[in-house]
XYZ file of C-alpha atoms in Angstrom:
333
model
C 94.704 79.321 89.329
C 92.776 77.353 91.945
C 93.617 78.138 95.557
C 91.658 75.223 96.983
C 94.747 73.368 98.190
C 96.859 76.270 99.396
C 98.282 76.142 102.906
C 99.603 78.706 105.351
C 101.804 78.655 108.440
C 100.466 80.663 111.355
C 102.263 81.500 114.600
C 100.664 83.209 117.581
C 103.282 84.524 120.032
C 101.881 84.817 123.534
C 103.432 85.731 126.841
C 103.246 82.165 128.134
C 103.011 80.013 125.006
C 103.655 79.998 121.283
C 100.940 78.322 119.194
C 101.828 77.434 115.616
C 100.359 75.349 112.852
C 99.653 74.643 109.208
C 96.243 75.973 108.230
C 94.160 75.100 105.182
C 91.830 77.355 103.207
C 88.791 76.333 105.248
C 90.413 77.141 108.598
C 91.326 73.542 109.413
C 94.553 73.189 111.379
C 96.388 70.221 109.870
C 99.385 70.298 112.191
C 99.691 72.149 115.485
C 102.630 72.837 117.760
C 102.445 74.329 121.254
C 105.647 75.540 122.866
C 106.203 77.446 126.117
C 107.409 80.974 125.426
C 111.070 81.009 126.485
C 111.537 83.039 129.662
C 115.040 84.175 128.706
C 113.655 86.538 126.076
C 114.390 87.666 122.540
C 117.236 85.414 121.390
C 115.673 82.210 122.661
C 112.245 83.203 121.295
C 113.730 83.832 117.848
C 115.552 80.500 117.976
C 112.316 78.737 118.957
C 110.361 80.404 116.148
C 112.932 79.313 113.580
C 112.852 75.731 114.870
C 109.050 75.720 114.672
C 109.056 76.988 111.077
C 111.596 74.367 110.012
C 109.538 71.617 111.664
C 106.267 72.756 110.088
C 107.807 73.183 106.649
C 109.340 69.705 106.842
C 105.979 68.269 107.864
C 104.254 70.027 104.952
C 106.702 68.468 102.476
C 106.374 65.008 104.030
C 102.545 65.144 104.025
C 102.380 66.891 100.626
C 100.685 69.952 102.118
C 101.998 72.203 99.393
C 102.313 74.944 98.469
C 102.893 76.917 101.660
C 101.814 80.376 100.506
C 103.047 82.422 103.435
C 104.109 82.537 107.073
C 102.049 84.806 109.296
C 103.055 85.919 112.777
C 100.747 87.542 115.308
C 102.229 89.132 118.407
C 101.023 91.468 121.110
C 102.341 95.002 120.987
C 103.125 97.652 118.400
C 104.200 96.260 115.035
C 105.567 98.238 112.090
C 103.884 96.240 109.339
C 106.021 97.708 106.563
C 109.367 96.687 108.078
C 108.105 93.687 110.044
C 109.655 95.025 113.252
C 108.069 94.578 116.687
C 108.577 98.115 117.990
C 107.086 97.698 121.438
C 106.132 94.231 122.580
C 104.386 92.649 125.511
C 105.966 92.969 128.955
C 105.409 89.236 129.351
C 108.293 88.555 126.932
C 111.684 89.815 128.015
C 113.409 92.253 125.619
C 110.623 91.988 123.018
C 111.158 95.516 121.667
C 112.700 96.664 118.375
C 112.812 93.063 117.126
C 113.412 92.755 113.339
C 111.175 89.706 113.232
C 110.564 89.481 109.475
C 114.252 89.929 108.704
C 115.260 87.209 111.157
C 112.695 84.664 109.998
C 113.302 85.359 106.310
C 116.861 84.106 106.769
C 115.690 80.498 107.053
C 113.194 80.254 104.175
C 112.097 81.888 100.930
C 108.408 81.972 101.888
C 106.882 85.467 102.354
C 106.690 86.426 106.043
C 103.958 88.688 107.402
C 104.018 90.257 110.880
C 101.079 91.938 112.587
C 99.492 92.716 115.915
C 97.649 89.734 117.360
C 94.220 91.415 117.415
C 94.581 92.445 113.772
C 95.183 88.751 113.158
C 91.964 87.957 115.037
C 90.090 90.457 112.847
C 91.450 88.798 109.710
C 90.215 85.392 110.896
C 86.798 86.815 111.725
C 86.536 88.528 108.332
C 87.527 85.512 106.263
C 85.705 82.750 108.134
C 84.012 84.183 111.228
C 81.288 86.525 112.428
C 82.475 89.469 110.338
C 82.137 87.846 106.906
C 79.173 90.047 105.898
C 80.600 93.238 107.454
C 82.664 95.933 105.743
C 82.914 98.011 108.925
C 83.583 96.251 112.226
C 85.686 96.452 115.376
C 87.333 93.616 117.302
C 88.099 93.856 121.012
C 90.100 91.087 122.666
C 89.685 90.962 126.436
C 92.408 88.924 128.071
C 95.453 89.845 130.133
C 95.102 93.261 128.458
C 92.609 94.753 126.011
C 93.585 94.799 122.348
C 91.739 96.284 119.406
C 91.411 96.153 115.638
C 89.294 98.275 113.294
C 88.168 97.110 109.851
C 86.749 99.969 107.792
C 85.591 100.155 104.198
C 87.084 96.762 103.403
C 90.515 97.297 104.978
C 92.185 97.075 108.360
C 92.841 100.513 109.804
C 96.609 100.726 110.194
C 97.588 104.320 110.829
C 100.877 105.685 109.523
C 102.933 102.548 110.245
C 100.634 99.968 111.798
C 100.029 101.207 115.332
C 96.370 102.218 114.974
C 93.492 100.839 117.071
C 95.113 100.681 120.504
C 91.569 100.630 121.816
C 92.518 99.256 125.215
C 94.214 102.593 125.840
C 91.322 104.933 125.215
C 90.524 106.705 128.477
C 87.096 106.336 130.019
C 88.012 108.270 133.185
C 90.466 111.173 133.204
C 90.843 110.746 136.978
C 90.988 106.970 136.762
C 93.598 104.359 137.568
C 97.081 105.004 136.141
C 97.964 102.725 133.238
C 101.362 101.300 132.322
C 101.072 103.160 128.997
C 101.440 106.468 130.857
C 97.771 107.464 130.554
C 94.955 107.382 133.128
C 91.623 105.628 133.187
C 92.343 103.368 130.209
C 89.726 100.782 129.280
C 92.360 98.105 129.920
C 92.484 99.099 133.596
C 88.871 97.998 134.056
C 87.967 95.467 131.365
C 91.069 93.243 131.202
C 91.919 90.289 133.410
C 94.758 92.276 134.938
C 92.533 95.304 135.513
C 89.750 93.272 137.107
C 92.241 91.686 139.506
C 93.760 95.086 140.398
C 90.395 96.677 141.127
C 89.489 93.723 143.378
C 92.863 93.889 145.128
C 92.298 97.576 145.925
C 88.974 96.811 147.543
C 90.335 93.912 149.549
C 93.231 96.038 150.820
C 90.696 98.570 152.133
C 88.696 96.014 154.169
C 88.851 96.656 157.929
C 86.043 94.423 159.204
C 87.471 91.045 160.311
C 84.032 89.518 159.733
C 84.046 90.481 156.078
C 83.969 87.303 153.949
C 87.098 88.455 152.053
C 89.090 89.535 155.112
C 91.291 86.409 154.832
C 92.666 87.818 151.562
C 93.765 91.073 153.194
C 97.346 90.011 153.920
C 97.948 88.900 150.332
C 95.426 90.651 148.039
C 97.899 90.497 145.139
C 97.267 86.768 144.870
C 93.663 87.108 143.724
C 93.051 86.664 139.988
C 90.289 87.742 137.630
C 89.216 84.090 137.425
C 88.593 84.102 141.188
C 86.799 87.445 140.968
C 84.348 85.967 138.464
C 83.900 82.903 140.690
C 83.020 85.161 143.627
C 80.709 87.154 141.366
C 78.867 83.982 140.374
C 78.465 83.207 144.084
C 76.872 86.612 144.679
C 79.730 88.145 146.692
C 79.084 91.899 146.898
C 82.658 93.169 146.436
C 83.159 91.034 143.357
C 79.814 92.295 142.055
C 81.086 95.886 142.382
C 84.193 95.065 140.372
C 82.396 93.152 137.607
C 79.646 95.784 137.399
C 82.422 98.376 136.968
C 83.978 96.204 134.271
C 80.667 95.976 132.367
C 80.024 99.710 132.738
C 83.555 100.563 131.603
C 83.394 98.204 128.636
C 80.047 99.681 127.614
C 81.384 103.246 127.780
C 84.443 102.199 125.815
C 82.393 100.494 123.126
C 80.080 103.491 122.741
C 83.110 105.775 122.329
C 84.501 103.369 119.721
C 81.163 103.318 117.885
C 81.062 107.121 117.899
C 84.574 107.230 116.434
C 84.341 104.514 113.756
C 80.649 103.963 112.944
C 80.927 100.150 112.652
C 78.022 97.834 111.955
C 79.407 95.215 114.327
C 81.614 94.944 117.416
C 83.166 91.514 117.943
C 84.306 90.580 121.446
C 86.955 87.894 121.899
C 89.698 86.847 124.258
C 89.777 84.641 127.329
C 87.341 86.701 129.397
C 84.633 86.489 126.736
C 85.358 82.828 126.082
C 84.649 82.001 129.727
C 81.794 84.489 130.242
C 79.723 84.660 127.081
C 76.891 86.458 128.892
C 78.986 89.646 128.780
C 78.122 90.189 125.092
C 74.386 90.184 125.738
C 74.693 92.367 128.847
C 76.804 94.969 127.065
C 74.479 94.933 124.057
C 71.507 95.789 126.293
C 73.412 98.492 128.163
C 74.799 100.412 125.179
C 71.342 100.795 123.620
C 70.617 103.333 126.378
C 73.829 105.278 125.786
C 75.369 107.580 123.207
C 74.076 108.789 119.849
C 71.224 106.433 119.059
C 71.559 106.643 115.266
C 75.133 105.361 115.595
C 74.758 102.964 118.510
C 71.395 101.255 118.010
C 72.141 99.497 114.675
C 75.386 97.968 115.932
C 75.476 94.226 116.564
C 77.562 92.908 119.458
C 78.886 89.430 118.678
C 81.171 86.915 120.316
C 84.192 86.002 118.195
C 83.658 82.812 116.212
C 87.257 81.783 116.780
C 88.023 81.163 120.426
C 90.638 78.451 120.889
C 92.872 79.110 117.882
C 91.913 82.606 116.755
C 95.448 83.971 116.910
C 96.950 81.041 115.041
C 94.354 81.015 112.249
C 94.352 84.796 111.900
C 98.142 84.905 111.754
C 98.174 82.224 109.070
C 95.619 84.061 106.978
C 97.635 87.286 106.754
C 99.048 86.172 103.416
C 95.590 85.153 102.151
C 94.128 88.467 103.318
C 96.888 90.689 102.008
C 96.881 89.115 98.547
C 93.245 90.228 98.286
C 94.043 93.691 99.644
C 96.904 94.734 97.436
C 97.001 98.260 98.866
C 98.844 96.722 101.837
C 102.341 96.294 100.462
C 103.895 94.302 103.252
C 106.634 92.389 101.466
């Protein structure tokens, strides 16, 4: 049977917004909805998701975008892919833990519902239509508010015993490093994420004693500085910002080399908001890692920017049903 005109619903649940849409086989988004993530938490988020699905399904019938093959959800946090439960979600969404997401959404439609971590969704998009199409072994790292990971090995996503594998943002690169909210120390996320970059800059600003220092005006409220501002200062040549961004690049490079040693990929794909806004990071890291680690493992690896930037989560979420039908060992429904 031809699949040329199959369609999928994808929903990317973020801490500040929910992006949803109907996606065609070629990655085209035929209908898109953006909705602020409800601040009140679980119940309102579930209600919003159900309303979005009803609206998209109605639109697909009206515009004859049929059949809808599946509904895919991508969300930050730990997801049990077998049960479709969000075990431990993002702190940006109130009470987003132990959420029976598949069960709740299956109440309103008879379309198969797939739930996965948002970076696994990114990896699916990259494999089907993006940079990873020729690769059977690759790693995705998404650098945004946190650092998320996904590992694709021997033609399949690495899941672990229930779906929690590839928490690559929480590999330690410094046993005496900054404490992480996961309970560990020196996690990659503490140095290479937007939150981590801001924290490291805030620490340095708080330690400034010279009133003539160009950043002294920030000293009374260092918590207000963001990673975006740190990169701006870096681009202007400010020395403290250069320390923080150099640390970020060094930390990311060490993390990537450790990941290469562990998984032997042919490609590492970097995505997320930080990479989107600072594409030079890919080239810089690529040059740096060639001087590190086991050369037979590290040197052949290509470092690539994710092909999908704006709508990676949405497209990847939508393509879970497309992906899983081709990988029947993943019995998700």
